[in-house]
XYZ file of C-alpha atoms in Angstrom:
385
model
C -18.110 74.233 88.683
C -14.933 76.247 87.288
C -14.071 75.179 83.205
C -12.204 76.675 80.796
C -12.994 75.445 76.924
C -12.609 77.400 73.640
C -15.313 78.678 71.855
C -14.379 76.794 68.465
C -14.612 73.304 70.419
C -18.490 73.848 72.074
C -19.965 76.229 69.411
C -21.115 73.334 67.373
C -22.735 71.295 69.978
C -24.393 74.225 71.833
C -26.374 75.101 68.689
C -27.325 71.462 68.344
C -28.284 71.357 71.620
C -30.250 74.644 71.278
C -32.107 73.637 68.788
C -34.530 71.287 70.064
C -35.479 73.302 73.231
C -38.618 74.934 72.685
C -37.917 78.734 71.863
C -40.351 80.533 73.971
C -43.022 78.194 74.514
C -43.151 74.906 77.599
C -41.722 75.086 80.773
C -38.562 76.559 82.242
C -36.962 73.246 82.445
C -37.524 72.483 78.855
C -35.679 75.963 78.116
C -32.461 74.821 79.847
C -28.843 73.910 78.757
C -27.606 71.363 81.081
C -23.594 71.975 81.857
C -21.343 68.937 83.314
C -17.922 69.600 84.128
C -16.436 65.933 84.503
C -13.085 64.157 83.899
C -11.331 66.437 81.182
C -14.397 67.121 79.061
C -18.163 69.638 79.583
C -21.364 67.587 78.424
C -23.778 69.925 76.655
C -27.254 68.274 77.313
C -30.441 69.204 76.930
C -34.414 67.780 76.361
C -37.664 68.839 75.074
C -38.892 66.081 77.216
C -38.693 63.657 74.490
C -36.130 64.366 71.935
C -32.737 64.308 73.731
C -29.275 65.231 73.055
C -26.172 64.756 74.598
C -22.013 66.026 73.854
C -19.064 65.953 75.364
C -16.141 68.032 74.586
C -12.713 68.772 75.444
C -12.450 71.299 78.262
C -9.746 72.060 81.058
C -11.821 71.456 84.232
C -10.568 73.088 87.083
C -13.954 72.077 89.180
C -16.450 69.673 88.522
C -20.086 70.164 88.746
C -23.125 70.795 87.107
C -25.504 73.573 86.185
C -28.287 74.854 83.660
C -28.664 77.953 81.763
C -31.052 79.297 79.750
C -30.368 77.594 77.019
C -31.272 80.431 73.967
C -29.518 83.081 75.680
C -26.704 81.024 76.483
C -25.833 80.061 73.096
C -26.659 83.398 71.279
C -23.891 84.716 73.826
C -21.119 82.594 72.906
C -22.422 82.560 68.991
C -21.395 86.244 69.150
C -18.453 85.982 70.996
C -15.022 85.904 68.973
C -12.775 82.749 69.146
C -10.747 82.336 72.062
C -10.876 80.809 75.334
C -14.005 80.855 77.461
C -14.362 80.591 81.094
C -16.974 79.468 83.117
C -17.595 79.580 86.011
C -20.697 78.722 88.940
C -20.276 81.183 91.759
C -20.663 80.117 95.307
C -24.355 80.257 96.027
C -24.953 78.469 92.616
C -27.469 80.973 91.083
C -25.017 82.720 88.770
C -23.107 81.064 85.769
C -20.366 83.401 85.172
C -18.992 83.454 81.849
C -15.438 85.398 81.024
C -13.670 86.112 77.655
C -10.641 88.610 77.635
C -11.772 91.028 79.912
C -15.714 90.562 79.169
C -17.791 89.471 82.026
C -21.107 88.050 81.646
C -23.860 86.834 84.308
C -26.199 84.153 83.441
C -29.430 83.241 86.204
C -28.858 79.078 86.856
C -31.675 76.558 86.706
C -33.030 75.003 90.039
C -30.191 71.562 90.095
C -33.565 69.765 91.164
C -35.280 70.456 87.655
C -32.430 67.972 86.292
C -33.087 64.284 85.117
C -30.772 61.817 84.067
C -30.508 61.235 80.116
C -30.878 57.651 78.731
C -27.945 56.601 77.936
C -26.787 54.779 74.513
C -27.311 51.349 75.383
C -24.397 49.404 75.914
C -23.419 46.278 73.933
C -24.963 46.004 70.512
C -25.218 48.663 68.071
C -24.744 48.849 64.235
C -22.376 51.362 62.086
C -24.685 52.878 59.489
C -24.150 55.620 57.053
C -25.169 59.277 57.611
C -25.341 60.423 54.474
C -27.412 57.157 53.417
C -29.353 58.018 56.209
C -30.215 61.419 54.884
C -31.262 60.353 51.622
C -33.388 57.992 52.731
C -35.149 60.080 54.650
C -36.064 62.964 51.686
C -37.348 59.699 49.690
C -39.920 59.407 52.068
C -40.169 62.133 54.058
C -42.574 64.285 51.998
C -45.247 61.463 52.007
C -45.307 61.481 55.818
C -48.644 63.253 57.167
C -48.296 67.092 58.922
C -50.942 65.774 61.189
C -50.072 64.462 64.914
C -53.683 63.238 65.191
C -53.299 61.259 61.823
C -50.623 58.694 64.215
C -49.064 55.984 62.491
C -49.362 58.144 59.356
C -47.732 61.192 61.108
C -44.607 58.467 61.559
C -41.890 57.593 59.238
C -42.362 53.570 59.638
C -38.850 51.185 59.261
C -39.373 47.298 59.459
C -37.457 44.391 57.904
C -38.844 42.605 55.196
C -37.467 39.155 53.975
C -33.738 39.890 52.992
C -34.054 43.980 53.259
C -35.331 47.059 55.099
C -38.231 49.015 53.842
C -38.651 52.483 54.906
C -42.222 54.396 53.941
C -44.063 57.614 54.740
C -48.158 57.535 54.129
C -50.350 60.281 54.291
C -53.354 58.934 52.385
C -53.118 59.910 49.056
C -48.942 59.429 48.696
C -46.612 56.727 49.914
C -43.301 56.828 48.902
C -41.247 53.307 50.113
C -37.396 52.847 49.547
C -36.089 49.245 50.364
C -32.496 48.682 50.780
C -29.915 46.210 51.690
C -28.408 46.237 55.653
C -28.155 42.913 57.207
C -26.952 44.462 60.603
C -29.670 47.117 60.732
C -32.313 44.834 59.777
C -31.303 41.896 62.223
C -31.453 45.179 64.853
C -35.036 46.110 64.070
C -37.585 44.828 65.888
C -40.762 42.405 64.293
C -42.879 44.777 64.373
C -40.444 47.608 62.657
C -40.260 51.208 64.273
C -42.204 54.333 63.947
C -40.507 57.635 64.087
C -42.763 60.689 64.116
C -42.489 62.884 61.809
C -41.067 66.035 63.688
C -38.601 63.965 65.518
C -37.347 62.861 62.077
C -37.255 66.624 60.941
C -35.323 66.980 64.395
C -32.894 63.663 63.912
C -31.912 65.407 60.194
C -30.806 68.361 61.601
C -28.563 66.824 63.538
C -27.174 63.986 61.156
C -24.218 64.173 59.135
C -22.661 62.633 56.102
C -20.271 60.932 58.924
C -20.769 57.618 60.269
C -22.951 56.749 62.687
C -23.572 54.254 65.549
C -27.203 53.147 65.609
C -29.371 51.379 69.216
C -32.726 50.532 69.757
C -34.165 49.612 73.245
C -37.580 49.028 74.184
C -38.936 52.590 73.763
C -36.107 54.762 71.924
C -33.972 55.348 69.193
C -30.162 56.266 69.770
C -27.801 57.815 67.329
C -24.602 58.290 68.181
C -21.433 59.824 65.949
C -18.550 57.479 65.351
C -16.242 59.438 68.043
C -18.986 58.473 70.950
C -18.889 62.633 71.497
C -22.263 63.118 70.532
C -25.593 61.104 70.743
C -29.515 61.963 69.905
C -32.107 59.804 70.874
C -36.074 59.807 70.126
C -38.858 58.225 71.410
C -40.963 55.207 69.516
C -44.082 55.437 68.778
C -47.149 52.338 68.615
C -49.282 52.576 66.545
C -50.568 50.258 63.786
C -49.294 51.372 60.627
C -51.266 50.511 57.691
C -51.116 47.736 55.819
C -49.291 49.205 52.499
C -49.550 45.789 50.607
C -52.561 45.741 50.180
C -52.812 48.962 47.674
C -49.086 48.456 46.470
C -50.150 44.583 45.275
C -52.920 46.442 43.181
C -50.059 47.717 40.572
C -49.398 43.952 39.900
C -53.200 43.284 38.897
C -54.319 42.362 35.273
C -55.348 45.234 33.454
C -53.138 48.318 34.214
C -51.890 50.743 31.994
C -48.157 51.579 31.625
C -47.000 55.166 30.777
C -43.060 55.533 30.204
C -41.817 59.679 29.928
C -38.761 61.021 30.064
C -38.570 62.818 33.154
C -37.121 65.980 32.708
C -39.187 66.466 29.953
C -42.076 65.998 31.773
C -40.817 68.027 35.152
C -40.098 71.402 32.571
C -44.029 70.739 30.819
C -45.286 70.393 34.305
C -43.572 73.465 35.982
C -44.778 75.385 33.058
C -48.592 74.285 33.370
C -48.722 74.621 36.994
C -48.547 78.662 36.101
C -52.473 77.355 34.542
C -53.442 75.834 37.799
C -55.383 77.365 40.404
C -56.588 76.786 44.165
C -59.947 74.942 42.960
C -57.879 73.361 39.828
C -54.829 72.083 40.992
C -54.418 69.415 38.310
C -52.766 68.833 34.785
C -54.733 66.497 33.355
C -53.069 63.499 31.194
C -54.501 62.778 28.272
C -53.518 59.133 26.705
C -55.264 58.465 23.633
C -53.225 59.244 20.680
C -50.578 56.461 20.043
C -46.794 57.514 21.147
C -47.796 60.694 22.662
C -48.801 62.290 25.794
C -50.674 65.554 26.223
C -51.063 67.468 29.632
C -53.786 70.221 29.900
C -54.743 72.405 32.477
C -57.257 75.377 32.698
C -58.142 77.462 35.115
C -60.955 80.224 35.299
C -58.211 83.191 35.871
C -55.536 81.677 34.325
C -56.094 80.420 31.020
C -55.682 77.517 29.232
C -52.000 75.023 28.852
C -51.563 72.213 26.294
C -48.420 70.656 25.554
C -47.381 67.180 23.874
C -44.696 65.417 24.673
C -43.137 61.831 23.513
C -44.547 58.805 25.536
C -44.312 55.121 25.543
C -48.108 54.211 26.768
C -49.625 50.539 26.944
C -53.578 50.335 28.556
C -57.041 51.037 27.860
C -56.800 54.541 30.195
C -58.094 57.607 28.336
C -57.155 60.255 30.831
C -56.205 60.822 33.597
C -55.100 63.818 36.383
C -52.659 64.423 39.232
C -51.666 66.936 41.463
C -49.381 68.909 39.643
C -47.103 70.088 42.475
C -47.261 67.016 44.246
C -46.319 64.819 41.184
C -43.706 67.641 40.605
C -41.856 67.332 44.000
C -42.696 63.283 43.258
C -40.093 63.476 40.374
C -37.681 65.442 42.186
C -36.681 62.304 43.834
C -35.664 60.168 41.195
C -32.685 59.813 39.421
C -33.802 58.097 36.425
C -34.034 59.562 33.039
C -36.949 57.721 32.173
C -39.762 56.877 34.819
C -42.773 54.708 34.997
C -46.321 54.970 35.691
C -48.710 52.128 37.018
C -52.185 53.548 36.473
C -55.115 51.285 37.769
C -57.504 53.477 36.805
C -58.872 56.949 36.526
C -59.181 57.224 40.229
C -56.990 54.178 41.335
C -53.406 54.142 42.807
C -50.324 54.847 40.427
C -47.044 53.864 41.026
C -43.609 55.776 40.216
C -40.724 54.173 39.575
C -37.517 54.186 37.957
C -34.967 51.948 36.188
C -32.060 53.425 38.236
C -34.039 53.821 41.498
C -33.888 50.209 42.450
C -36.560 49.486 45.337
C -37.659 52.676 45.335
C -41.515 53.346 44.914
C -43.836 56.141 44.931
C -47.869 56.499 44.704
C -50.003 58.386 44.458
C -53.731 58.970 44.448
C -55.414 60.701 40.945
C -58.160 63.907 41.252
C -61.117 62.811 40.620
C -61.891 64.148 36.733
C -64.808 67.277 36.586
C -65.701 67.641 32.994
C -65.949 71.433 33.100
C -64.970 74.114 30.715
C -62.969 77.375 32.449
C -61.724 78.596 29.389
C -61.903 78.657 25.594
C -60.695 80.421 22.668
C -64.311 81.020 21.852
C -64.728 82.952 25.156
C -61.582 85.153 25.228
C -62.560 85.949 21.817
């Protein structure tokens, strides 16, 4: 193998390709960057053994062939290399990748050419243009609700499936859900019955690499292909099986006789709750909402250490609810998704599911689970008197 290509042209998809080999950890041929010299252009490929990620760019090929590298120390070299044209170059025996710049000279051990697998490729025939950008956003609306835990399963997935005339996308990790539906005939006539779960550090993985550009999208029986708009670059992920919960049965409860309706204005409420959370502590992690006096709402929180924070705000309430308490960091980063100036909340009860939503968040839903209420006194004026 004997290529020339500059530095400006591969930089890019070397650091995408270095980033989901494992750093130190796995085996050897999990560590490599795969090198194809073929018909004008170098492929950049490599695997973690189930994320995968493939590129092809311009190059003068003077030889083909094919070798891996180290992948880390490969593209930490040329990262700190100046622009310019790079060679490379296998030397005869194939152990040595030999990589020249204006009169620097670099040696680089190759991988064992048996180590190598074939990538899937993006499956030919049908595919669907879809946004990057939209893409992105949909995945922060749900991300955040996804479980950290791999032995959690379907909850550890972000979970796609079409519904009637739209696509629903949710995360779950038992005491948030966050769902955002949205219109797509292509993508939904793609998606299989069942939907598709993505776990939750492939999606992590599959936003690193996404752009505001368009994107080709491909599902076959077992992965997920992305691909960018130029066909130089695709990223594929495995599917997982599980069975994802069934979400309608605790999003139908919001639609039950009897709820109570609280309507606040939500930076309002944000800047009162980012100011009690200095209040909360590791065994009090709550502002509690108190309901009862007509037109207003009051958040409290106390805290052994910490003190005591009360502030009233203006609130449209309808319900029987007295009081009520959340998470305060959780219902903080909650409202950091919505882009309504007002917001909703669907309280079922004390300790039932409430909803989020938003008059200029179309099908966009969040809920989440209230702390149960302790009636316990950390702090009083009486005390620190």
């Amino acid at each position: 193998m004997f290529v020339k290509v500059t530095r400006t042209d591969i930089i890019e998809g070397l650091q995408k390709s270095a980033n989901i080999i494992p750093a130190k950890t796995g085996a050897a041929f999990l560590r490599t960057i795969w090198l194809s010299a073929e018909n004008g252009a170098l492929r950049i490929m490599s695997t973690d053994s189930s994320l995968e990620f493939v590129g092809s760019y311009r190059a003068e090929v003077v030889e083909q062939g094919l070798c891996g590298v180290q992948g880390r120390s490969f593209f930490d070299l040329v990262r700190k290399l100046p622009a310019g044209e790079i060679q490379l170059k296998l030397d005869p025996t194939g152990q040595t990748l030999l990589v020249s710049q204006a009169g620097r000279n670099y040696k680089l051990p190759t991988s064992e050419k048996s180590w190598f697998q074939p990538f899937a490729e993006f499956p030919q025939g049908e595919h669907v243009m879809w946004s990057g950008d939209f893409l992105q956003e949909l995945i922060d609306r749900v991300f955040f609700c996804v479980s950290d835990e791999d032995t959690m399963e379907a909850m550890a997935c972000m979970y796609m499936r079409a519904v009637e005339e739209k696509v629903e996308v949710c995360g779950l990790n038992g005491h948030q859900f966050a769902m955002c539906g949205f219109v797509n005939d292509d993508v939904r006539g793609m998606l299989p019955p069942e939907g598709v779960l993505i776990q939750k550090k492939y999606v992590l993985e599959l936003k690193k690499w996404l752009t505001a550009d368009e994107i080709e999208l491909a599902i076959s029986q077992k992965r997920l292909f992305f691909r960018t708009q130029d066909q130089r670059e695709s990223f594929s992920l495995p599917l997982s099986y599980f069975q994802y919960p069934d979400y309608k049965s605790f999003v139908g409860k919001l639609s039950t006789p009897g709820v109570s309706e609280l309507q606040a204005e939500k930076a309002a409420l944000s800047e009162a709750l980012d100011r009690i959370s200095i209040f909360n502590t590791d065994n009090n992690r709550c502002t509690y909402f108190q309901l009862e006096t007509p037109g207003q709402l009051t958040l409290q929180s106390q805290g052994n250490d910490t003190g005591a924070a009360t502030e009233s705000m203006e609130a449209g309430f309808a319900g029987e609810l007295k009081k009520i308490a959340f998470p305060t960091r959780d219902l903080l980063e909650i409202l950091g998704h919505f882009h309504s100036p007002k917001v909703r909340f669907t309280l079922t009860g004390a300790e039932g599911p409430c909803g989020i939503t938003g008059e200029d968040d179309a099908d966009y839903l969040v809920i989440i689970m209230p702390m149960k209420i302790v009636e316990e006194t950390y702090y009083s004026e009486e005390a620190s008197a």
